[in-house]
C-alpha cells in the first residue's frame, strides 16, 4: 500500500519504513533527558523541603545522563544512516523502474505526452521524491508516531495538563488540511507553467536554426520571457498559498505553551497539581512542538511530492504492450485482414484495409499524402495495435507478440532517420550489436557510405553530433540503410528510403538495397512512382482505404487506375526522370 501510494520501489518502501522507525525512536530518546531532569529535580526538592530525606545520589543521575546521551547519539546516527544514507539511490532505482515501464508502452503514449513532461517526471520528480524520502518523510512519520506516543503518556500522567498542552495540535492540523485544496490547485498551476517554460526552451533549442532563418528570434524570446514571468508569478502565489497557513498553524502551536502555563498555574493554585508535575509539563512543552514545527515547514514540499507522485502514477498505470516472447511464424508474409485504425480515438486513418505482402516480394504502398501508408507499415511492426481486424505475420497475430520479440524480425529505414551522438561505427552497429568491425565495414560499403566516411577526420570513429547533425540528409539516410543491411532481418520496411539521395547516389543505394531485399518481405512506401515500378505488388491507399492493388503492369492497364493517374501525373511534371 505504502509502495503504491508514494510510488516507491519495493526496496525504497522497505527502507522508508526502517527510516521512519528510527526517526520515531530518536524523537522518543530526545525526550528521555527531560524525564531524568524531572526525577532529579523532584528528589532535590524533596530533600530541600524535608532535610531528613537523603540527598539524591548524583552518580546515578550522571550515569543515566551519560547512557541517554550515548543512546541519543546512537539513535541519531541510526536515523541519519537509515534515512539520508540508505534511502539515497531510490531515484536511480525509480528511474530504472519508470524506464522499464516506458519501454513497454505503445508509441501512442508518446504521442499524447510531451517530452519535457516525461523528462521532468523522470529527472526532477524522481529526484524530489528521493529527497523527500531521505530528508522529510521519515521525519514526518517518525514525528507522527513519537507525538502520538508522547501524547498518550502525557494523558496518562495528567490528563488535564495534557489537554492544556495538546488542544492546539488538532486545530493546527485542521488549518493545514483546509488550505490543502487551494495549495494543490496552486501547485498544479505552478507545475503547468514550469512545463510551459521547459517546452518553450526545448522548442527554441531544437528549432534555433529555423527560428533564426525566419527572423523570429526576437518574437520567440519575448514569448519565452512571458512564459518565464508567468512561471515566476505562479511560484510566488504557490509559496504564499502554503506559507500563510503554515505560519498560522505554527503561531497557533505557540498558544499551547501559554495554555499549559496558565492551566498549570490555576491547577497549582487550587492545589490540584503538584509543583513537580507542573515543572515537568513546562519542560515537555518546550521540546514537544519543535519536531511538529519542523514538519509544518516542509508541508509544502509534501504537497509538491503528491503532484510528482501523481505524474509517476500516470506513467505506471498506463497499459503496457505485452505479448508472447516466442515468435516463430511459419513464414514472413505480412497480412492485413480488415484492419481499421485511428490515432487516440481520433478519425479513422485506416478503414477495412486488407492486403498481403508476400515473403520474397516487394510490396509498395503508394497513394496520396495522408492516405495511411506510414501508419499501415507501422501497424505491421506493432508500433500501435489495430482497433479492428488483424495484422498477422506468417499466420501469427502481431498483437499477441511482445513488441521487442517482433522487432527482431524487422529492419526499418524511415523518412526520419534517428542517429545517436556517437561514432559512425557505433551508429551502424546498432543494427546488430554483436557484429564484427568487418561486418560493419561491409554493410557501410554496401550502403555506399565509404566515400563520405573516408572524408571524415577520424573515418568510422568520427562522432556525428546529436541526431547526426554533422551529416547531410543523404549521408544520414545511408547510415540508416547500412544499419538495416547489417541487421539482415527477414522483413524490411522502407519509408522513402532513398528520398534524400541525389540520382547518382540513389542508383548506388538502390543496388545495395536490392541485395538487402533479396528473399525478404519488403514493404516500401514511396511517393516517386519510378522507385516502385519494379515492385512485385502495388497497394494504393487513398483516404485510409485500399483503392486498388495488383502488379504495376496490371494497374497500368486499367483505365480508371489511381496508380496509373499518379504515374502519368508525375511523368508530365517531369518527376520521372527516366
Ligand atoms: N502520430 C500520429 N498521431 C495522430 N495522427 C497521425 C499520426 N501520424 C499520422 N497521423 C495522421 O494519420 C493520417 C495518415 O498519416 P500517414 O503518415 O500514415 O500517411 P501517409 O500516407 O504515410 O502520408 P505521407 O505520404 O504524407 O507520408 C494523416 O492524416 C496524419 O495526419
Coordinates of C-alpha atoms and ligand atoms in Angstrom, one line a residue:
X1 CA 0.0 0.0 0.0
X2 CA 2.8 2.4 1.0
X3 CA 4.6 1.5 -2.2
X4 CA 1.6 2.3 -4.4
X5 CA 0.6 5.4 -2.5
X6 CA 4.1 7.0 -2.7
X7 CA 5.2 5.4 -6.0
X8 CA 8.2 3.8 -4.2
X9 CA 10.2 0.9 -5.4
X10 CA 10.0 -2.3 -3.3
X11 CA 13.4 -1.6 -1.7
X12 CA 12.5 2.1 -1.3
X13 CA 9.3 1.3 0.7
X14 CA 11.2 -1.1 3.0
X15 CA 14.0 1.4 3.7
X16 CA 11.5 4.2 4.2
X17 CA 9.7 2.1 6.9
X18 CA 13.0 1.5 8.6
X19 CA 14.0 5.2 8.4
X20 CA 10.6 6.2 9.9
X21 CA 11.1 3.7 12.8
X22 CA 14.5 5.1 13.7
X23 CA 13.3 8.6 13.4
X24 CA 10.4 7.9 15.9
X25 CA 12.9 6.2 18.2
X26 CA 15.3 9.2 18.0
X27 CA 12.4 11.6 18.9
X28 CA 11.4 9.5 21.9
X29 CA 15.0 9.2 23.1
X30 CA 15.3 13.0 22.8
X31 CA 12.5 13.3 25.5
X32 CA 14.4 11.0 27.9
X33 CA 16.7 13.7 29.4
X34 CA 13.5 15.6 30.4
X35 CA 12.4 12.5 32.4
X36 CA 15.8 12.3 34.2
X37 CA 15.8 16.0 34.9
X38 CA 12.3 15.8 36.4
X39 CA 13.2 12.9 38.6
X40 CA 16.4 14.6 39.8
X41 CA 14.7 17.9 40.5
X42 CA 11.9 16.0 42.3
X43 CA 14.4 14.3 44.6
X44 CA 16.3 17.5 45.3
X45 CA 13.1 19.4 46.1
X46 CA 12.1 16.6 48.4
X47 CA 15.5 16.9 50.2
X48 CA 15.2 20.7 50.3
X49 CA 11.7 20.7 51.8
X50 CA 12.5 17.9 54.2
X51 CA 16.2 17.8 55.1
X52 CA 15.7 14.4 56.8
X53 CA 15.3 12.8 53.4
X54 CA 18.7 11.8 51.9
X55 CA 20.4 13.9 49.2
X56 CA 19.9 12.1 46.0
X57 CA 23.0 10.2 44.7
X58 CA 24.4 12.3 41.9
X59 CA 26.3 9.4 40.4
X60 CA 23.1 7.6 39.5
X61 CA 21.7 10.6 37.6
X62 CA 25.1 11.3 35.9
X63 CA 25.3 7.7 34.8
X64 CA 21.7 7.9 33.4
X65 CA 22.5 11.1 31.6
X66 CA 25.6 9.5 30.1
X67 CA 23.6 6.4 29.0
X68 CA 20.9 8.7 27.5
X69 CA 23.5 10.8 25.7
X70 CA 25.0 7.7 24.2
X71 CA 21.6 6.4 23.3
X72 CA 20.8 9.8 21.7
X73 CA 24.0 9.6 19.7
X74 CA 23.3 6.1 18.6
X75 CA 19.6 6.7 17.6
X76 CA 20.5 10.0 15.8
X77 CA 23.2 8.1 13.9
X78 CA 20.8 5.3 13.1
X79 CA 18.2 7.7 12.0
X80 CA 20.7 9.6 9.8
X81 CA 22.0 6.3 8.3
X82 CA 18.7 4.8 7.5
X83 CA 17.2 7.9 6.1
X84 CA 19.8 10.2 4.5
X85 CA 22.3 7.5 3.5
X86 CA 20.3 4.4 2.7
X87 CA 17.3 6.0 1.0
X88 CA 19.6 7.7 -1.4
X89 CA 19.7 5.6 -4.5
X90 CA 15.9 5.5 -4.7
X91 CA 15.8 8.0 -7.6
X92 CA 18.2 5.7 -9.6
X93 CA 16.0 2.7 -8.9
X94 CA 12.8 4.6 -9.6
X95 CA 14.2 5.9 -12.9
X96 CA 15.1 2.4 -14.0
X97 CA 11.7 1.2 -13.0
X98 CA 10.0 4.0 -15.0
X99 CA 12.3 3.4 -18.0
X100 CA 11.2 -0.3 -17.9
X101 CA 7.6 0.8 -17.9
X102 CA 8.2 3.3 -20.8
X103 CA 9.9 0.6 -22.8
X104 CA 6.8 -1.5 -22.8
X105 CA 4.3 1.3 -23.6
X106 CA 2.8 1.7 -27.0
X107 CA 4.0 4.6 -29.1
X108 CA 0.6 6.1 -28.9
X109 CA 1.5 7.1 -25.3
X110 CA 4.5 9.2 -26.5
X111 CA 2.2 11.0 -28.9
X112 CA 0.0 12.0 -26.0
X113 CA 2.6 13.1 -23.5
X114 CA 5.1 15.7 -24.4
X115 CA 8.8 15.2 -24.0
X116 CA 9.5 17.8 -21.4
X117 CA 6.7 16.5 -19.2
X118 CA 8.2 13.0 -19.3
X119 CA 11.8 14.3 -18.8
X120 CA 10.6 16.3 -15.8
X121 CA 9.0 13.3 -14.3
X122 CA 12.0 11.0 -14.8
X123 CA 14.6 13.6 -13.7
X124 CA 13.0 16.1 -11.4
X125 CA 10.1 14.2 -9.8
X126 CA 12.3 11.2 -9.1
X127 CA 15.0 13.4 -7.5
X128 CA 12.4 15.3 -5.5
X129 CA 10.9 12.0 -4.3
X130 CA 14.3 10.7 -3.2
X131 CA 15.0 14.0 -1.3
X132 CA 11.6 13.8 0.3
X133 CA 12.1 10.2 1.4
X134 CA 15.6 10.7 2.6
X135 CA 15.0 14.0 4.4
X136 CA 11.4 14.6 5.1
X137 CA 9.0 11.6 5.1
X138 CA 10.8 9.6 7.8
X139 CA 10.8 12.8 9.9
X140 CA 7.1 13.2 9.2
X141 CA 6.2 9.6 10.0
X142 CA 8.7 9.4 12.9
X143 CA 7.4 12.7 14.4
X144 CA 3.8 11.5 14.0
X145 CA 4.5 8.2 15.8
X146 CA 6.5 9.8 18.6
X147 CA 4.0 12.7 19.0
X148 CA 1.2 10.1 19.4
X149 CA 3.2 8.1 22.0
X150 CA 4.2 11.2 24.0
X151 CA 0.6 12.5 23.9
X152 CA -0.7 9.2 25.3
X153 CA 2.0 9.3 28.1
X154 CA 1.1 12.9 28.9
X155 CA -2.6 12.0 29.1
X156 CA -1.9 9.1 31.4
X157 CA 0.4 11.3 33.5
X158 CA -2.1 14.1 34.0
X159 CA -5.0 14.4 31.6
X160 CA -5.9 18.0 32.4
X161 CA -2.4 19.3 31.8
X162 CA -2.1 17.1 28.7
X163 CA -5.2 18.6 27.2
X164 CA -3.9 22.1 28.0
X165 CA -0.8 21.3 26.0
X166 CA -2.3 19.2 23.2
X167 CA -5.5 21.1 22.2
X168 CA -3.6 23.2 19.7
X169 CA -2.5 20.2 17.7
X170 CA -5.7 19.2 16.0
X171 CA -6.5 22.9 15.3
X172 CA -3.1 23.4 13.7
X173 CA -3.6 20.3 11.6
X174 CA -7.1 21.4 10.6
X175 CA -5.7 24.8 9.3
X176 CA -3.3 22.9 7.1
X177 CA -5.9 20.4 6.0
X178 CA -8.4 23.2 5.0
X179 CA -5.7 25.0 2.9
X180 CA -4.7 21.9 1.1
X181 CA -7.2 22.1 -1.8
X182 CA -6.1 25.6 -2.6
X183 CA -2.4 24.6 -2.3
X184 CA -2.9 21.7 -4.6
X185 CA -4.5 23.8 -7.3
X186 CA -1.8 26.5 -7.0
X187 CA 0.9 23.7 -7.0
X188 CA -0.6 22.2 -10.2
X189 CA -0.8 25.6 -11.8
X190 CA 2.9 26.2 -11.0
X191 CA 3.9 22.8 -12.5
X192 CA 2.0 23.6 -15.7
X193 CA 3.7 27.0 -16.0
X194 CA 7.1 25.4 -15.4
X195 CA 6.4 22.9 -18.1
X196 CA 5.4 25.7 -20.5
X197 CA 8.9 27.2 -19.9
X198 CA 10.6 23.8 -20.3
X199 CA 8.6 23.2 -23.5
X200 CA 9.5 26.7 -24.8
X201 CA 13.2 26.3 -24.1
X202 CA 13.3 22.8 -25.7
X203 CA 11.5 24.0 -28.8
X204 CA 13.8 27.0 -29.1
X205 CA 16.9 25.0 -28.8
X206 CA 15.7 22.4 -31.2
X207 CA 14.4 24.9 -33.8
X208 CA 17.0 27.6 -33.3
X209 CA 18.2 27.4 -36.9
X210 CA 14.6 27.6 -38.3
X211 CA 13.6 30.4 -35.9
X212 CA 16.7 32.5 -36.8
X213 CA 16.2 31.8 -40.6
X214 CA 12.6 33.1 -40.3
X215 CA 13.9 36.2 -38.4
X216 CA 11.6 35.3 -35.5
X217 CA 14.2 35.1 -32.7
X218 CA 13.1 38.3 -31.0
X219 CA 9.4 37.4 -31.1
X220 CA 10.1 33.9 -29.9
X221 CA 12.3 35.1 -27.0
X222 CA 9.7 37.6 -26.0
X223 CA 7.2 34.8 -25.8
X224 CA 9.6 32.8 -23.8
X225 CA 10.2 35.8 -21.4
X226 CA 6.4 36.0 -20.9
X227 CA 6.3 32.3 -20.0
X228 CA 9.2 32.7 -17.5
X229 CA 7.3 35.7 -15.9
X230 CA 4.2 33.6 -15.6
X231 CA 6.1 30.8 -14.0
X232 CA 7.7 33.2 -11.5
X233 CA 4.3 34.7 -10.6
X234 CA 2.9 31.2 -10.2
X235 CA 5.9 30.3 -7.9
X236 CA 5.2 33.4 -5.7
X237 CA 1.4 32.6 -5.5
X238 CA 2.1 28.9 -4.8
X239 CA 4.6 29.8 -2.0
X240 CA 2.3 32.3 -0.4
X241 CA -0.6 29.9 -0.5
X242 CA 1.4 27.5 1.6
X243 CA 3.4 29.9 3.7
X244 CA 0.3 31.7 5.1
X245 CA -1.5 28.6 6.5
X246 CA 1.8 27.1 7.7
X247 CA 2.8 30.3 9.6
X248 CA -0.7 30.5 11.1
X249 CA -0.5 26.8 12.2
X250 CA 3.0 27.4 13.7
X251 CA 1.8 30.5 15.6
X252 CA -1.2 28.6 16.8
X253 CA 1.1 25.9 18.3
X254 CA 2.8 28.5 20.4
X255 CA -0.5 29.1 22.2
X256 CA -0.1 25.6 23.6
X257 CA 2.8 26.8 25.8
X258 CA 0.7 29.7 27.1
X259 CA -2.3 27.5 27.8
X260 CA 0.0 24.9 29.6
X261 CA 1.5 27.7 31.8
X262 CA -2.0 29.2 32.5
X263 CA -3.9 26.0 33.2
X264 CA -0.9 24.7 35.3
X265 CA -0.8 27.8 37.4
X266 CA -4.6 27.6 38.0
X267 CA -4.4 24.0 39.0
X268 CA -1.4 24.7 41.1
X269 CA -3.2 27.5 42.9
X270 CA -6.2 25.3 43.5
X271 CA -3.9 22.6 44.9
X272 CA -4.9 20.1 42.2
X273 CA -1.4 19.9 40.8
X274 CA 1.9 19.2 42.3
X275 CA 4.7 21.6 41.5
X276 CA 6.9 18.9 40.1
X277 CA 4.2 17.8 37.7
X278 CA 3.8 21.4 36.6
X279 CA 7.5 21.7 36.2
X280 CA 7.8 18.6 34.1
X281 CA 5.0 19.7 31.8
X282 CA 6.7 23.0 31.3
X283 CA 9.9 21.2 30.3
X284 CA 8.0 18.9 27.9
X285 CA 6.2 21.7 26.1
X286 CA 9.5 23.5 25.4
X287 CA 10.5 20.4 23.3
X288 CA 7.3 18.9 22.3
X289 CA 6.3 21.3 19.5
X290 CA 9.8 21.5 17.9
X291 CA 9.5 18.5 15.6
X292 CA 5.9 19.4 14.7
X293 CA 7.1 22.9 13.7
X294 CA 9.8 21.4 11.5
X295 CA 7.2 19.1 9.9
X296 CA 4.9 22.1 9.2
X297 CA 7.8 23.9 7.5
X298 CA 8.2 21.1 4.9
X299 CA 4.5 20.6 4.4
X300 CA 4.6 22.5 1.0
X301 CA 7.2 20.1 -0.3
X302 CA 4.9 17.3 0.7
X303 CA 2.2 18.7 -1.5
X304 CA 4.6 19.0 -4.4
X305 CA 5.6 15.4 -3.8
X306 CA 2.0 14.5 -4.1
X307 CA 1.8 16.1 -7.5
X308 CA 5.0 14.4 -8.6
X309 CA 3.7 11.0 -7.5
X310 CA 0.5 11.6 -9.4
X311 CA 2.6 12.1 -12.6
X312 CA 4.7 9.0 -11.9
X313 CA 1.5 7.0 -11.4
X314 CA 0.2 8.4 -14.7
X315 CA 3.1 6.6 -16.4
X316 CA 3.0 3.5 -14.2
X317 CA -0.8 3.0 -14.7
X318 CA -0.6 3.0 -18.5
X319 CA -1.4 -0.3 -20.1
X320 CA 1.8 -1.8 -21.5
X321 CA 2.0 -3.6 -24.8
X322 CA 2.5 -7.2 -23.8
X323 CA 2.7 -10.5 -25.7
X324 CA 4.5 -13.7 -26.1
X325 CA 8.3 -13.7 -26.3
X326 CA 8.1 -16.7 -28.6
X327 CA 7.7 -15.5 -32.2
X328 CA 8.2 -18.3 -34.7
X329 CA 5.9 -17.6 -37.7
X330 CA 5.5 -20.2 -40.5
X331 CA 6.8 -17.6 -43.0
X332 CA 7.2 -13.8 -43.1
X333 CA 4.1 -12.9 -45.2
X334 CA 2.5 -9.8 -43.7
X335 CA -1.2 -9.9 -43.9
X336 CA -3.7 -7.1 -43.2
X337 CA -7.2 -8.5 -42.7
X338 CA -10.0 -5.8 -42.5
X339 CA -7.8 -3.6 -40.4
X340 CA -9.3 -0.4 -39.0
X341 CA -7.2 2.1 -37.0
X342 CA -7.4 5.6 -35.6
X343 CA -4.8 7.5 -33.5
X344 CA -6.0 8.1 -30.0
X345 CA -9.7 7.8 -30.7
X346 CA -9.5 10.4 -33.5
X347 CA -10.8 10.0 -37.0
X348 CA -10.2 6.7 -38.8
X349 CA -6.9 6.7 -40.5
X350 CA -7.3 3.1 -41.9
X351 CA -10.7 1.6 -42.8
X352 CA -11.1 -2.1 -43.5
X353 CA -7.6 -2.4 -45.1
X354 CA -6.8 -5.9 -46.4
X355 CA -3.8 -6.9 -48.4
X356 CA -0.9 -9.4 -48.2
X357 CA 2.8 -8.6 -48.6
X358 CA 4.4 -11.9 -49.5
X359 CA 7.8 -13.1 -48.4
X360 CA 10.4 -12.8 -51.2
X361 CA 8.4 -10.0 -52.8
X362 CA 8.5 -6.2 -52.8
X363 CA 5.1 -4.7 -51.9
X364 CA 4.8 -1.0 -52.5
X365 CA 2.3 1.2 -50.6
X366 CA 1.5 4.2 -52.6
X367 CA -1.2 6.8 -52.7
X368 CA -1.9 10.5 -52.0
X369 CA -0.3 12.1 -48.9
X370 CA -2.1 11.3 -45.7
X371 CA -3.6 8.2 -47.2
X372 CA -2.2 6.0 -44.3
X373 CA 0.9 4.4 -45.9
X374 CA 3.3 5.0 -43.0
X375 CA 0.5 4.1 -40.5
X376 CA 0.0 0.7 -42.2
X377 CA 3.7 0.0 -42.2
X378 CA 4.0 0.9 -38.5
X379 CA 1.0 -1.3 -37.6
X380 CA 2.8 -4.3 -39.2
X381 CA 5.7 -3.7 -36.7
X382 CA 3.1 -3.2 -33.9
X383 CA 4.1 0.4 -33.2
X384 CA 0.4 0.6 -32.5
X385 CA -2.4 -2.0 -32.2
X386 CA -5.3 -2.1 -34.7
X387 CA -8.7 -1.1 -33.4
X388 CA -10.3 -3.7 -35.5
X389 CA -9.2 -6.5 -37.8
X390 CA -6.0 -8.5 -37.6
X391 CA -2.4 -7.8 -38.7
X392 CA -0.5 -11.0 -38.9
X393 CA 2.9 -12.3 -39.9
X394 CA 3.2 -15.9 -41.1
X395 CA -0.2 -16.5 -39.5
X396 CA 0.7 -15.1 -36.1
X397 CA -1.4 -12.1 -34.9
X398 CA 1.2 -9.4 -34.2
X399 CA -0.9 -8.1 -31.2
X400 CA -0.2 -11.4 -29.4
X401 CA 3.6 -11.0 -29.8
X402 CA 5.9 -9.0 -27.5
X403 CA 7.0 -5.9 -29.5
X404 CA 10.6 -6.5 -28.7
X405 CA 10.4 -10.1 -29.9
X406 CA 8.6 -9.0 -33.0
X407 CA 11.0 -6.2 -33.9
X408 CA 13.9 -8.7 -34.0
X409 CA 12.5 -9.7 -37.4
X410 CA 12.2 -6.2 -38.7
X411 CA 14.7 -3.8 -40.3
X412 CA 13.5 -0.3 -40.9
X413 CA 14.6 2.7 -42.9
X414 CA 12.2 5.5 -42.3
X415 CA 12.0 9.1 -43.5
X416 CA 13.0 10.5 -40.2
X417 CA 16.3 8.8 -39.6
X418 CA 17.3 8.6 -35.9
X419 CA 21.0 8.7 -35.2
X420 CA 22.9 9.0 -32.0
X421 CA 25.6 11.3 -30.9
X422 CA 28.2 8.6 -31.2
X423 CA 30.7 7.4 -33.8
X424 CA 29.6 6.3 -37.3
X425 CA 30.8 2.8 -36.4
X426 CA 28.5 2.6 -33.4
X427 CA 25.6 4.1 -35.2
X428 CA 25.8 1.4 -37.9
X429 CA 26.5 -1.3 -35.3
X430 CA 23.1 -0.6 -33.7
X431 CA 21.6 -2.8 -36.4
X432 CA 23.4 -5.8 -34.8
X433 CA 25.3 -5.0 -31.7
X434 CA 27.4 -8.2 -31.8
X435 CA 28.6 -7.6 -35.4
X436 CA 32.3 -7.6 -36.0
X437 CA 34.1 -4.5 -37.4
X438 CA 34.5 -6.2 -40.7
X439 CA 30.7 -6.8 -40.9
X440 CA 30.1 -3.2 -40.1
X441 CA 32.5 -2.0 -42.9
X442 CA 30.9 -4.4 -45.4
X443 CA 27.4 -3.1 -44.6
X444 CA 28.7 0.5 -44.8
X445 CA 30.3 -0.2 -48.2
X446 CA 27.1 -1.8 -49.4
X447 CA 25.1 1.3 -48.4
X448 CA 27.6 3.5 -50.2
X449 CA 28.8 5.2 -47.0
X450 CA 32.5 4.6 -47.7
X451 CA 33.1 7.8 -49.8
X452 CA 31.8 10.3 -47.3
X453 CA 33.2 8.4 -44.3
X454 CA 36.7 8.5 -45.8
X455 CA 36.4 12.3 -45.9
X456 CA 35.7 12.4 -42.2
X457 CA 38.6 13.4 -39.9
X458 CA 38.5 10.1 -38.0
X459 CA 36.8 7.9 -40.5
X460 CA 34.4 5.5 -38.9
X461 CA 35.4 6.7 -35.5
X462 CA 34.1 10.2 -36.2
X463 CA 31.3 11.4 -33.8
X464 CA 28.4 12.7 -35.8
X465 CA 26.7 15.0 -33.3
X466 CA 23.2 15.0 -31.9
X467 CA 21.0 13.0 -34.4
X468 CA 23.8 13.1 -36.9
X469 CA 23.8 16.9 -37.1
X470 CA 27.2 16.9 -38.8
X471 CA 26.0 14.9 -41.7
X472 CA 23.8 15.7 -44.8
X473 CA 20.4 14.2 -45.2
X474 CA 21.6 11.7 -47.7
X475 CA 24.5 10.7 -45.6
X476 CA 22.3 10.1 -42.6
X477 CA 20.0 8.0 -44.7
X478 CA 22.8 5.9 -46.0
X479 CA 23.9 5.2 -42.4
X480 CA 20.4 4.1 -41.6
X481 CA 20.4 1.8 -44.7
X482 CA 23.8 0.4 -43.6
X483 CA 22.2 -0.4 -40.2
X484 CA 19.4 -2.2 -41.9
X485 CA 21.8 -4.2 -44.2
X486 CA 23.8 -5.2 -41.1
X487 CA 20.7 -6.3 -39.2
X488 CA 19.7 -8.6 -42.1
X489 CA 16.2 -9.1 -40.8
X490 CA 13.6 -11.1 -42.8
X491 CA 11.2 -8.2 -43.0
X492 CA 12.3 -4.8 -44.3
X493 CA 10.2 -1.6 -44.0
X494 CA 11.4 1.2 -46.3
X495 CA 9.7 4.5 -46.0
X496 CA 11.0 6.9 -48.7
X497 CA 14.4 5.2 -48.1
X498 CA 16.1 7.0 -51.0
X499 CA 14.3 10.3 -50.7
X500 CA 17.3 12.3 -49.6
X501 CA 19.8 11.0 -52.2
X502 CA 20.9 12.5 -55.5
X503 CA 20.4 10.5 -58.6
X504 CA 24.0 9.1 -58.6
X505 CA 23.8 8.0 -55.0
X506 CA 20.3 6.8 -55.3
X507 CA 21.3 4.4 -58.1
X508 CA 24.1 3.0 -56.0
X509 CA 22.0 2.7 -52.9
X510 CA 19.2 1.0 -54.9
X511 CA 21.8 -1.6 -56.0
X512 CA 22.8 -2.1 -52.3
X513 CA 19.1 -2.3 -51.3
X514 CA 18.4 -4.9 -54.0
X515 CA 20.9 -7.3 -52.4
X516 CA 19.5 -6.4 -48.9
X517 CA 16.0 -7.1 -50.1
X518 CA 16.6 -10.5 -51.7
X519 CA 14.2 -13.2 -50.4
X520 CA 12.9 -10.8 -47.8
X521 CA 9.3 -9.5 -47.2
X522 CA 9.7 -5.9 -48.3
X523 CA 7.1 -3.2 -47.6
X524 CA 8.1 0.0 -49.4
X525 CA 6.5 3.4 -49.1
X526 CA 7.3 5.7 -51.9
X527 CA 6.0 8.9 -53.4
X528 CA 8.1 8.7 -56.6
X529 CA 6.5 6.1 -58.8
X530 CA 9.8 5.5 -60.6
X531 CA 11.1 3.8 -57.5
X532 CA 8.2 1.3 -57.3
X533 CA 7.7 0.4 -60.9
X534 CA 9.8 -2.7 -60.3
X535 CA 7.8 -3.8 -57.2
X536 CA 6.0 -7.2 -57.3
X537 CA 2.8 -5.7 -55.9
X538 CA 1.3 -2.2 -55.5
X539 CA -1.2 -1.4 -52.8
X540 CA -2.8 2.0 -53.4
X541 CA -4.1 3.6 -50.2
X542 CA -6.4 6.5 -50.6
X543 CA -8.1 8.2 -47.6
X544 CA -7.3 5.1 -45.4
X545 CA -8.9 2.6 -47.8
X546 CA -7.3 0.2 -50.3
X547 CA -8.3 1.9 -53.6
X548 CA -6.7 -0.9 -55.7
X549 CA -3.9 -3.5 -55.6
X550 CA -2.0 -5.7 -58.1
X551 CA 1.1 -5.9 -60.2
X552 CA 2.3 -2.5 -61.5
X553 CA 1.7 -3.7 -65.1
X554 CA -1.8 -4.8 -64.3
X555 CA -2.7 -1.5 -62.7
X556 CA -1.2 0.4 -65.6
X557 CA -3.5 -1.4 -68.0
X558 CA -6.7 -0.3 -66.1
X559 CA -8.3 2.8 -67.5
X560 CA -9.6 4.2 -64.1
X561 CA -6.5 3.2 -62.1
X562 CA -5.4 5.8 -59.5
X563 CA -1.9 4.4 -59.7
X564 CA -1.8 5.0 -63.5
X565 CA -3.0 8.5 -62.9
X566 CA -0.3 9.2 -60.4
X567 CA 2.4 7.7 -62.7
X568 CA 1.1 9.9 -65.6
X569 CA 0.9 13.0 -63.4
X570 CA 4.5 12.5 -62.2
X571 CA 5.7 11.9 -65.8
X572 CA 4.0 15.1 -67.0
X573 CA 5.5 17.2 -64.2
X574 CA 8.9 15.7 -65.1
X575 CA 9.4 13.9 -61.8
X576 CA 10.0 10.7 -63.5
X577 CA 13.5 11.1 -64.8
X578 CA 13.9 8.1 -67.0
Ligands
LIG1 N1 1.2 10.0 -34.5 C1 0.1 10.5 -35.1 N2 -0.9 11.0 -34.3 C2 -2.1 11.4 -34.9 N3 -2.3 11.4 -36.2 C3 -1.4 11.0 -37.0 C4 -0.1 10.5 -36.5 N4 0.6 10.1 -37.6 C5 -0.1 10.3 -38.7 N5 -1.3 10.8 -38.4 C6 -2.4 11.1 -39.3 O1 -2.8 10.0 -39.9 C7 -3.1 10.2 -41.3 C8 -2.2 9.2 -42.1 O2 -0.9 9.6 -42.0 P1 0.3 8.7 -42.6 O3 1.6 9.3 -42.2 O4 0.0 7.3 -42.3 O5 0.0 9.0 -44.1 P2 1.0 8.8 -45.4 O6 0.1 8.2 -46.4 O7 2.2 8.0 -45.0 O8 1.3 10.3 -45.7 P3 2.6 10.9 -46.4 O9 2.7 10.3 -47.8 O10 2.4 12.3 -46.4 O11 3.8 10.5 -45.6 C9 -2.8 11.7 -41.5 O12 -4.0 12.3 -41.6 C10 -1.9 12.1 -40.4 O13 -2.2 13.4 -40.0

